[in-house]
Every structure is written in C-alpha cells, then in structure tokens.
PDB file of C-alpha atoms and ligand atoms in Angstrom:
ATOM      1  CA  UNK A 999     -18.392  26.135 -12.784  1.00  0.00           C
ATOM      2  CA  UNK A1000     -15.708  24.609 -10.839  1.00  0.00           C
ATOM      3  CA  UNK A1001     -16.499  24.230  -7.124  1.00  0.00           C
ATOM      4  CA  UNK A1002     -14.211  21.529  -5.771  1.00  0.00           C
ATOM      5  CA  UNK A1003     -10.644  19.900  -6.104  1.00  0.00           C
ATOM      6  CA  UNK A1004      -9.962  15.838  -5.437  1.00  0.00           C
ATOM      7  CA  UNK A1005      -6.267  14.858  -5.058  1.00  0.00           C
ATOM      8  CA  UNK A1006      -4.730  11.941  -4.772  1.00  0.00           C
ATOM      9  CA  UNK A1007      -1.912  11.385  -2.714  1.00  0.00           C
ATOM     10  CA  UNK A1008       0.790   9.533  -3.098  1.00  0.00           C
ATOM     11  CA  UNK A1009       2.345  11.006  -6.240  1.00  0.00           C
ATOM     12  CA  UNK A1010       0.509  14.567  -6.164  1.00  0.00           C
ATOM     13  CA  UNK A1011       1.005  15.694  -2.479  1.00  0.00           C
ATOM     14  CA  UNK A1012       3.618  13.662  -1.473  1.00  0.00           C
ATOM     15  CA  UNK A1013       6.079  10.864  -2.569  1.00  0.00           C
ATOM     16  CA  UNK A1014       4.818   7.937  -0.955  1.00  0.00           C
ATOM     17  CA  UNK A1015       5.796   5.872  -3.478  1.00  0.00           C
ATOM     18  CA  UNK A1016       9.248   5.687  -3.068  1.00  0.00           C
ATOM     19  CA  UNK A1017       8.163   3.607   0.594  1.00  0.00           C
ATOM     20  CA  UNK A1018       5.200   1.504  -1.479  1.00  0.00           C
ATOM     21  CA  UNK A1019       8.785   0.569  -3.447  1.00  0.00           C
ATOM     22  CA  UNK A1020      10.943  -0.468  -0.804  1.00  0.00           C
ATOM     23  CA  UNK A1021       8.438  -2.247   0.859  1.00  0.00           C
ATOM     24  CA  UNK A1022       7.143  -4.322  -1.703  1.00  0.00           C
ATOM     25  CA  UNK A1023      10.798  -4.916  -2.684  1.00  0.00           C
ATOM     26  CA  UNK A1024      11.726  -6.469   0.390  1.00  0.00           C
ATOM     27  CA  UNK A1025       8.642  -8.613   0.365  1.00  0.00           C
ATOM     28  CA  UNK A1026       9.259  -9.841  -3.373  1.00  0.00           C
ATOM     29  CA  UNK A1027      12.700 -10.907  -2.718  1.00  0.00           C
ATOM     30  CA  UNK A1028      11.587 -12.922   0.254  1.00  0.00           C
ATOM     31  CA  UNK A1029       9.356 -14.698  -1.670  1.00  0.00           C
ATOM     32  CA  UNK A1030      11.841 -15.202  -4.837  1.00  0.00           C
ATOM     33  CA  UNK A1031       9.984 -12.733  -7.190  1.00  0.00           C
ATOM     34  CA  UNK A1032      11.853  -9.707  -9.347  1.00  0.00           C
ATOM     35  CA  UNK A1033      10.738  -6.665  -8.613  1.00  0.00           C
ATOM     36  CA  UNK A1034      11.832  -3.242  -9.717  1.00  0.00           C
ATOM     37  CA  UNK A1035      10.980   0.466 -10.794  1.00  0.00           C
ATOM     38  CA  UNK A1036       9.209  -0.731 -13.916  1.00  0.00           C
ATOM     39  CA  UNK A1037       7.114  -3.330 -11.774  1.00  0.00           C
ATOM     40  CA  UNK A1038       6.561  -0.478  -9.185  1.00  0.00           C
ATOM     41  CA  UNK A1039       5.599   2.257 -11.699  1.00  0.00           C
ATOM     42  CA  UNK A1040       2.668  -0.107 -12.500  1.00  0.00           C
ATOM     43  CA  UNK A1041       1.037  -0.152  -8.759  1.00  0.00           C
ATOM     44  CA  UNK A1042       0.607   3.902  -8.708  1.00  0.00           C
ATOM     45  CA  UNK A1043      -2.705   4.158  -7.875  1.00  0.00           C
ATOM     46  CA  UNK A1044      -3.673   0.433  -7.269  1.00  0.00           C
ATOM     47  CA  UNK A1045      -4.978  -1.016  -3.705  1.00  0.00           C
ATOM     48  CA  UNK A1046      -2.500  -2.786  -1.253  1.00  0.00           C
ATOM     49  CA  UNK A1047      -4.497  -6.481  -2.054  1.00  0.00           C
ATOM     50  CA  UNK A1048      -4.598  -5.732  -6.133  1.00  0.00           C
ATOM     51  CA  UNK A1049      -0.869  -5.021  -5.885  1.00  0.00           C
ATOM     52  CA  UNK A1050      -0.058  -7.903  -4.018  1.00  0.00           C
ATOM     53  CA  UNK A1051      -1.920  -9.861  -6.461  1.00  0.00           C
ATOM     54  CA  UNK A1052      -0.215  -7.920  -9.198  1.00  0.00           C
ATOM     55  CA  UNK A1053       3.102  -8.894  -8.005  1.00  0.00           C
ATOM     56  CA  UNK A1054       2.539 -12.714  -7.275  1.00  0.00           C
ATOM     57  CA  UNK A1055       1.198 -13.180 -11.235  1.00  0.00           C
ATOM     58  CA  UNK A1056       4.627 -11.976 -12.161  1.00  0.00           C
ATOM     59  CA  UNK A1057       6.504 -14.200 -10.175  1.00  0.00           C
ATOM     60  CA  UNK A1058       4.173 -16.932 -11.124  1.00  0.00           C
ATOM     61  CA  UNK A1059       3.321 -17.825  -7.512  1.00  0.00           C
ATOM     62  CA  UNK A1060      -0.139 -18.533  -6.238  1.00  0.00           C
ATOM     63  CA  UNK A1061      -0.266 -18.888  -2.337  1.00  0.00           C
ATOM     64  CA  UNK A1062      -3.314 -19.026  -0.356  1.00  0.00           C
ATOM     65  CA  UNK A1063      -5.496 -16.195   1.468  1.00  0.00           C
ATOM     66  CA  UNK A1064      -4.311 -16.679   4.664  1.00  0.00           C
ATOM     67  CA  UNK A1065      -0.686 -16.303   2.987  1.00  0.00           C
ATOM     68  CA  UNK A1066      -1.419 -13.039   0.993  1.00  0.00           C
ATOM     69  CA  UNK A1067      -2.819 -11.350   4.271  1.00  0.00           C
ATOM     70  CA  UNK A1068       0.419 -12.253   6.092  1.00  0.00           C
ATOM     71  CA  UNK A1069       2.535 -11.041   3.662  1.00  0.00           C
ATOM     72  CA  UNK A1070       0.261  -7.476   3.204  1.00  0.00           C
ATOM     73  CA  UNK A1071       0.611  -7.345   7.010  1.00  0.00           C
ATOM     74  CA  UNK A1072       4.361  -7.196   6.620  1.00  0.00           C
ATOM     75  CA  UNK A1073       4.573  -5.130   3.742  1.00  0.00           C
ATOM     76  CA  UNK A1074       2.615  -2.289   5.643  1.00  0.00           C
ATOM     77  CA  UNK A1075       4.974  -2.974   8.459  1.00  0.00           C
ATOM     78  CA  UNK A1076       7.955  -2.326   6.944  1.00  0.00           C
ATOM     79  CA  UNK A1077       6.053   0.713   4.655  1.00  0.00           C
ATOM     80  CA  UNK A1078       5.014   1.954   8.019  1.00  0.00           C
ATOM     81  CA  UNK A1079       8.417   2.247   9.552  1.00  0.00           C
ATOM     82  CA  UNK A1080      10.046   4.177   6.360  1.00  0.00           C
ATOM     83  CA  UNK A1081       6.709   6.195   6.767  1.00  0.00           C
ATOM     84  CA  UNK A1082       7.843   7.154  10.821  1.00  0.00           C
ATOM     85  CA  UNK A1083      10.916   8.099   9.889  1.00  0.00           C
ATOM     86  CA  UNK A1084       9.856  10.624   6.993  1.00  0.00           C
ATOM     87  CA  UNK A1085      10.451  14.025   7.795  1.00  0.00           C
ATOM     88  CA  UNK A1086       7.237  16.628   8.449  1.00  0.00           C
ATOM     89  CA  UNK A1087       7.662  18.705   5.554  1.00  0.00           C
ATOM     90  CA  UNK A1088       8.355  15.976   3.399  1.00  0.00           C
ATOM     91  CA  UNK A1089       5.869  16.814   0.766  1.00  0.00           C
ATOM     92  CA  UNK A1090       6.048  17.384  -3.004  1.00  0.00           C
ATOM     93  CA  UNK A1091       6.771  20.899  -4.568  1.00  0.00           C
ATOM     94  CA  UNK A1092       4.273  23.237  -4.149  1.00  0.00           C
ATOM     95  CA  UNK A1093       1.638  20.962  -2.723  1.00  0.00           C
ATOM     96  CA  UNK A1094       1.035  22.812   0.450  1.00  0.00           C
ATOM     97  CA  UNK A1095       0.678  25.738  -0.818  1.00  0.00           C
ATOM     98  CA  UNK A1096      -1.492  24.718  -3.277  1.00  0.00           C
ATOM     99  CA  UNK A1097      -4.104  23.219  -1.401  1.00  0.00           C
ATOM    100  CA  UNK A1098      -3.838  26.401   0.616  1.00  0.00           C
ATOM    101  CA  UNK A1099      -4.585  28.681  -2.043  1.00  0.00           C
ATOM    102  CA  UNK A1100      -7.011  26.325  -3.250  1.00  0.00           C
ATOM    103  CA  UNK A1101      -9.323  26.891   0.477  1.00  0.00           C
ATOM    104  CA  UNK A1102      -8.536  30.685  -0.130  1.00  0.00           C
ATOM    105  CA  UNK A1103     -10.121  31.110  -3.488  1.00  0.00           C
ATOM    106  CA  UNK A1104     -13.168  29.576  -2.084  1.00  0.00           C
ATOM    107  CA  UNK A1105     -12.438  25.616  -3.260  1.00  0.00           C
ATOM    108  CA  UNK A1106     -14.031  23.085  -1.515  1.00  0.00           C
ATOM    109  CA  UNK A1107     -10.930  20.797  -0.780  1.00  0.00           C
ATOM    110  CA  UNK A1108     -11.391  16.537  -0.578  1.00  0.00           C
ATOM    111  CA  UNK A1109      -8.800  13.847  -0.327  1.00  0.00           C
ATOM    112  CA  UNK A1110      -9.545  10.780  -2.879  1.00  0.00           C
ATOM    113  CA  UNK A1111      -6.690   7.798  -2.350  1.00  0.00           C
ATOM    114  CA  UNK A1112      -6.823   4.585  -2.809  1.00  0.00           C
ATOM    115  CA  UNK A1113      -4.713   4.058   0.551  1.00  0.00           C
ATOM    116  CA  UNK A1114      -5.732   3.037   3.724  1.00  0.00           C
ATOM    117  CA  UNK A1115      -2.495   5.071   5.322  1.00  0.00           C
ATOM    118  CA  UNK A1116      -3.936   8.040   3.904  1.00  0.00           C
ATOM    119  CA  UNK A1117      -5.203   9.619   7.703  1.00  0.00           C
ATOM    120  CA  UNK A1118      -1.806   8.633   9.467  1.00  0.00           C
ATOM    121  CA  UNK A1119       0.428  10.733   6.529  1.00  0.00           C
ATOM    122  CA  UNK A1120      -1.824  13.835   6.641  1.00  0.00           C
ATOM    123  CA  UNK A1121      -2.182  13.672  10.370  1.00  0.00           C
ATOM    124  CA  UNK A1122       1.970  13.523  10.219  1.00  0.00           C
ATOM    125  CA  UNK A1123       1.759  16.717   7.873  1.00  0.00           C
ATOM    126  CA  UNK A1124      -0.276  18.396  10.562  1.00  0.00           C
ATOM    127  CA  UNK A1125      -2.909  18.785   6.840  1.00  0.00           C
ATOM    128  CA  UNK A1126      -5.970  17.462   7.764  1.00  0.00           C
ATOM    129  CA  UNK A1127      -7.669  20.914   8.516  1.00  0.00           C
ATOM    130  CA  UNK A1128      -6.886  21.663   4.671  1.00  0.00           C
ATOM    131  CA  UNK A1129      -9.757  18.688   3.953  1.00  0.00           C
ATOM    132  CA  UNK A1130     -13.480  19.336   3.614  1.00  0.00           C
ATOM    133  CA  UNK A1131     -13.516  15.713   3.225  1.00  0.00           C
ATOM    134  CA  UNK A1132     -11.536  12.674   3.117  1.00  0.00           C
ATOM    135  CA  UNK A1133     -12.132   9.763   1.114  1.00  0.00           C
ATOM    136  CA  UNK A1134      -9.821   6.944   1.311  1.00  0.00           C
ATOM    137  CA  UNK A1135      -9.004   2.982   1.359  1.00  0.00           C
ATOM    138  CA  UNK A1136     -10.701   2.446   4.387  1.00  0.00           C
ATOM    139  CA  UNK A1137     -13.959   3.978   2.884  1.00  0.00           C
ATOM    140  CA  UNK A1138     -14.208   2.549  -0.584  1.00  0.00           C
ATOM    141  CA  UNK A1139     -14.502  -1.256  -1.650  1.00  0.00           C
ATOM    142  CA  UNK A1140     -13.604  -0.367  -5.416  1.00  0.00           C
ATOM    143  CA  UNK A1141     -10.321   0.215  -6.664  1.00  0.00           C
ATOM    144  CA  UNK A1142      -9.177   2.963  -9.563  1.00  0.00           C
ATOM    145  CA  UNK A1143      -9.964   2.761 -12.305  1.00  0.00           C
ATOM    146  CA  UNK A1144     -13.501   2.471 -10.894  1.00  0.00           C
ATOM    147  CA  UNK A1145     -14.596   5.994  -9.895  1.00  0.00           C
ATOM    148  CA  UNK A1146     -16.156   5.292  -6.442  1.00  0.00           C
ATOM    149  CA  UNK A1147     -13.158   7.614  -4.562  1.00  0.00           C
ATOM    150  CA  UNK A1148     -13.880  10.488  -6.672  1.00  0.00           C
ATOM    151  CA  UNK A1149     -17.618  10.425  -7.001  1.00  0.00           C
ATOM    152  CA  UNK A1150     -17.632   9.781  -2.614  1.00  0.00           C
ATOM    153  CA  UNK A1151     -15.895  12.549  -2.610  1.00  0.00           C
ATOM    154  CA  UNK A1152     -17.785  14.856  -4.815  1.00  0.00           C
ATOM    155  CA  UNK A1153     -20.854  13.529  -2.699  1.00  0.00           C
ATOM    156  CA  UNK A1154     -19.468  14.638   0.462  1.00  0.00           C
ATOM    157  CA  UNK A1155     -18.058  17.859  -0.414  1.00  0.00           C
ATOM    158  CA  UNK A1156     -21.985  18.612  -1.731  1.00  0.00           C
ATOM    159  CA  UNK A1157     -20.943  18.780  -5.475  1.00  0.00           C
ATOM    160  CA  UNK A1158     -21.907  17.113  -8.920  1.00  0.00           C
ATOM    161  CA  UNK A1159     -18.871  15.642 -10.765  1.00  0.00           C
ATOM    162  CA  UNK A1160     -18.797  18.148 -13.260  1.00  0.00           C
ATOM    163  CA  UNK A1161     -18.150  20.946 -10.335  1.00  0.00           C
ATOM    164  CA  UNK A1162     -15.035  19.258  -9.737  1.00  0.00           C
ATOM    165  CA  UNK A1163     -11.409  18.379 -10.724  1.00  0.00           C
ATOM    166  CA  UNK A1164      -9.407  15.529 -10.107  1.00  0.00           C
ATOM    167  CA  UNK A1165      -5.326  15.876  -9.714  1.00  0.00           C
ATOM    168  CA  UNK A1166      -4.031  12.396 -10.162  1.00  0.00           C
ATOM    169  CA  UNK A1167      -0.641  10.862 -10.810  1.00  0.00           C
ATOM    170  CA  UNK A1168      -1.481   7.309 -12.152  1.00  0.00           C
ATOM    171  CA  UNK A1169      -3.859   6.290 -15.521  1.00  0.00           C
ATOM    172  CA  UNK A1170      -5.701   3.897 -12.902  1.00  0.00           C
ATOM    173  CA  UNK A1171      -6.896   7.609 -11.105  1.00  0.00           C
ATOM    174  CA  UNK A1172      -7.295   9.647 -14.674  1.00  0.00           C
ATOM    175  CA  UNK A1173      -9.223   6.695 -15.755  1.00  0.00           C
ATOM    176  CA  UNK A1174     -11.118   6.320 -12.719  1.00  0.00           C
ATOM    177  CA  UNK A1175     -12.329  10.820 -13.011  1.00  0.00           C
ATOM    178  CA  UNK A1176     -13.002  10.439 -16.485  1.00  0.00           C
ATOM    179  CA  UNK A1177     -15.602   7.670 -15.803  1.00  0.00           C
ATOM    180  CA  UNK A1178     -16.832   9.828 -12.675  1.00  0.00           C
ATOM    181  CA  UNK A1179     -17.431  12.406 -14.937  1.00  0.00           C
ATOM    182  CA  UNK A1180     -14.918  15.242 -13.775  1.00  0.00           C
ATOM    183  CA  UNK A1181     -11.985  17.067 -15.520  1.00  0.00           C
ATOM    184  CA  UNK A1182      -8.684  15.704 -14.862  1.00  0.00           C
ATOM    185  CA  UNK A1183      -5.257  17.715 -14.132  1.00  0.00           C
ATOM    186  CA  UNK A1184      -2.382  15.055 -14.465  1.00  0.00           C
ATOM    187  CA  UNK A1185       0.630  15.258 -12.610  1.00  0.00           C
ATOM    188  CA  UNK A1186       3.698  13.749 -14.312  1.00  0.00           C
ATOM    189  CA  UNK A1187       4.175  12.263 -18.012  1.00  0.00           C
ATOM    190  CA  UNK A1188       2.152  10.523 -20.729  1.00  0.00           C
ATOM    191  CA  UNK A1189      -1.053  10.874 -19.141  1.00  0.00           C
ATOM    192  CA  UNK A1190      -4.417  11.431 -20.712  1.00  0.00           C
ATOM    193  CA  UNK A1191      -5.674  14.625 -18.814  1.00  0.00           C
ATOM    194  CA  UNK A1192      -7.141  17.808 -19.147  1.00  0.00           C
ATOM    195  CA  UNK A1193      -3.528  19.555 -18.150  1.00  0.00           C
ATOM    196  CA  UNK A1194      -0.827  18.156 -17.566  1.00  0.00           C
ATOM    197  CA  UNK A1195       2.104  19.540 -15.326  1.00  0.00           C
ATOM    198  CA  UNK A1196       5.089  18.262 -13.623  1.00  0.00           C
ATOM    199  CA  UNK A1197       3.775  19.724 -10.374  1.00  0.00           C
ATOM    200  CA  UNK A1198       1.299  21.446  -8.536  1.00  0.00           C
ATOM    201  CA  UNK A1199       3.986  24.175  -8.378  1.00  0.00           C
ATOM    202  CA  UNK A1200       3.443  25.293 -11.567  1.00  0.00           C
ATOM    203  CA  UNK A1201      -0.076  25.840 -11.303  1.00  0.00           C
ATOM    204  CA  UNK A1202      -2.669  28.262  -9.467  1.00  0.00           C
ATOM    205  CA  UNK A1203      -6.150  27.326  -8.489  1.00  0.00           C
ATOM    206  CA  UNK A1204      -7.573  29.697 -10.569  1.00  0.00           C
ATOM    207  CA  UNK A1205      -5.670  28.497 -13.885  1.00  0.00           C
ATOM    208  CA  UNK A1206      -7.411  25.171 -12.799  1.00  0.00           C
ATOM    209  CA  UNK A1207     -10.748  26.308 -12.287  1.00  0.00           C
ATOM    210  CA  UNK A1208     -11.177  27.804 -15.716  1.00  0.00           C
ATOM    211  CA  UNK A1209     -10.624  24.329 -17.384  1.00  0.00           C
TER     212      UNK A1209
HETATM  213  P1  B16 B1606      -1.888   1.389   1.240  1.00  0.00           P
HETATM  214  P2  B16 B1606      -2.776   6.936  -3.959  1.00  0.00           P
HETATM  215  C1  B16 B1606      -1.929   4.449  -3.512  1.00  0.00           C
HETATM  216  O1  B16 B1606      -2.019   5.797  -3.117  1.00  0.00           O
HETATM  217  C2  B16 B1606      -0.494   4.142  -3.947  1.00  0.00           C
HETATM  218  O2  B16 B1606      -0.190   4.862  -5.141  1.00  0.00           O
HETATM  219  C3  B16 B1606      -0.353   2.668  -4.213  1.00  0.00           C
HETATM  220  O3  B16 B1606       0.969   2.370  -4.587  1.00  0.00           O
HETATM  221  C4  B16 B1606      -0.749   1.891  -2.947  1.00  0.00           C
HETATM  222  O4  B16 B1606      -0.647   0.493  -3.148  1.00  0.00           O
HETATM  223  C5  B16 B1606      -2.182   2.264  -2.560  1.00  0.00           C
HETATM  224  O5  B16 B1606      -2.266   3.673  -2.355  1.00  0.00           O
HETATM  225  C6  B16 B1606      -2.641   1.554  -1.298  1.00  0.00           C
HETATM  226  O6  B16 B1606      -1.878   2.029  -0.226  1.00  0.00           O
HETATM  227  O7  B16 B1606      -1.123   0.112   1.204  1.00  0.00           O
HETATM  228  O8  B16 B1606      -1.232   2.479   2.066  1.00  0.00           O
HETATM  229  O9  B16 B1606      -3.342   1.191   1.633  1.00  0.00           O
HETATM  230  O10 B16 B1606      -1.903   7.254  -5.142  1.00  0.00           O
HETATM  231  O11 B16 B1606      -4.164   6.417  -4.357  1.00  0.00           O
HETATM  232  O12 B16 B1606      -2.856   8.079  -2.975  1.00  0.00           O
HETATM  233 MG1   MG B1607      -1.193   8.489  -6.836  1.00  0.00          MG
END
C-alpha cells in the first residue's frame, strides 16, 4: 500500500536547472572549459562538489581544494541571484497542485534533493507547509545514485520504502529509489521508471498510488 510520495526538485517541481546552467556556464568559461546543454543534462541530479568535479575532468583541469571551494562559492552566487529574480509562481506544470492533491488524498508528502538551496526555493514558493518532511543537501553526505535522500525521507515521514514513491527527473535519482527499494514515477524521457510522464500534470495521486 502506498503511503508516501518523495520528489525531487529541480526538474519535477520546478525548473531549477535552467539557473544550475547559466551558472556553471559562466564559471566554465572563466576557467577556459566548454560547457553546454549536453554537459548540463549530465549534472541533473548530481551534488554542487560532484558537478564541479564533473566539469573540471572535461576540461582536463585539476586545481586544488581551496580552488574548487572558491569557484563553488561563486557558482552559487551567481545561481543565487538568477534564483532572486525568479518569479513566485515559477513552478513546473501541475506541480502545485499535485502535491496538493497528494496531502488531500491522505499522502504523506517529503522533499528528497540533492540541493542544498532546496529550503530557500520552497520558502520563495511560500510550499513548505505542503512537506511532512524535508530531506535535502544539507542533510545527506551521499549523493544519487546512492539512496540515502530517499530512504531519510521514508524514515522521517514513518514509512518503509516499499510504502512509498519516488518522482525523479534524472537516472542518478531513479537509480538512487530503485536501490532504496521504492517505485519510481519518472518525469521526462528515456528513463527507467515505473511510469513515465512528461509532467506531474498529467497525473493524479491516486493513478500513482495504485502502481
Ligand atoms: P545546489 P535536485 C540538484 O537538484 C540539481 O539537479 C543539480 O543540478 C544540482 O547540482 C544539485 O541539486 C545541487 O544543487 O548547488 O543548489 O546544492 O534535482 O536533486 O532537486
Ligand atoms: Mg532533479
């Protein structure tokens, strides 16, 4: 029986990503490095230091720790300021109503992102009374594919894995419920899920909870 529903974030509540892009962009092409939408579409999912690290192995650059953390530092800067100037109801189709229907038919509701801006962008959404729980970067040490997020949030909504489903946008996050043990809903293309849809507005909770 299906008790609880895990989303991501960027990519299944809102498009974040399109910031994550510019960001990153502007900080490649400082330090010399290519970087476009084929590069980006491969850091859905992954953690601000992975990506970073990501990046630097295709520009064949190795700088030192104290480096990386100045240049993360200025990456979130800049991703912070696009962030500010994003409008309220700036969210994806159907996501707010979703996660509102969700609470209604009696779904226990958790956030589980791999980013650390996760609090700021709900808070800016006014959407953090729609979360039983919220599990982000600042609470896990392990990134997706690893199921930590999911399974922390299972744990704090009171559930077993198999009570809940997982709406993710990247393989890192499909791969990261399937090893947590929970049914996956996939948002987008080409990924290996349970159901796949281009958006939560073409789905109901209750369609979902009969997986
Ligand atoms: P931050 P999600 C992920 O969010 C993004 O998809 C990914 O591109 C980003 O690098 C990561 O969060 C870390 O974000 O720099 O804000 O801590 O899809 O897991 O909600
Ligand atoms: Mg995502």
């Amino acid at each position: 029986m299906i008790r609880g529903f895990l989303f991501d974030l960027d990519g299944v509540l809102v498009d974040t990503a399109q910031y994550h892009f510019l960001a990153w962009q502007r900080m490649a092409a400082e330090l010399g490095i290519h970087f476009g939408e084929a590069e980006n579409e491969q850091l859905k999912g992954v953690s601000r230091a992975e990506s970073l690290n990501r990046i630097l192995a295709w520009g064949g650059k190795s700088i030192s720790d104290a480096e990386k953390q100045h240049w993360m530092t200025l990456k979130n800067e800049w991703y912070l300021e696009l962030v500010r100037g994003m409008p309220a109801d700036d969210y994806l189709p159907g996501a707010h109503e979703f996660l509102r229907a969700s609470r209604a038919a009696g779904i226990k509701v958790a956030l589980g992102s791999a980013s650390k801006n996760a609090p700021l962008i709900l808070e800016r959404l006014g959407w953090i009374p729609l979360f039983d729980a919220l599990v982000d970067g600042n609470v896990v040490t392990a990134s997706k594919p690893d199921p930590e997020v999911f399974l922390e949030g299972a744990r704090r909504l009171d559930l077993k894995p198999e009570e809940c489903v997982v709406f993710e946008d990247s393989e890192a996050g499909v791969e990261a419920a399937r090893r947590g043990g929970m049914k996956v809903v996939g948002i987008g293309q080409g990924l290996d899920a349970d159901l796949l849809v281009t958006g939560l507005d073409r789905l109901t909770p209750e369609q979902v909870a009969h997986l």
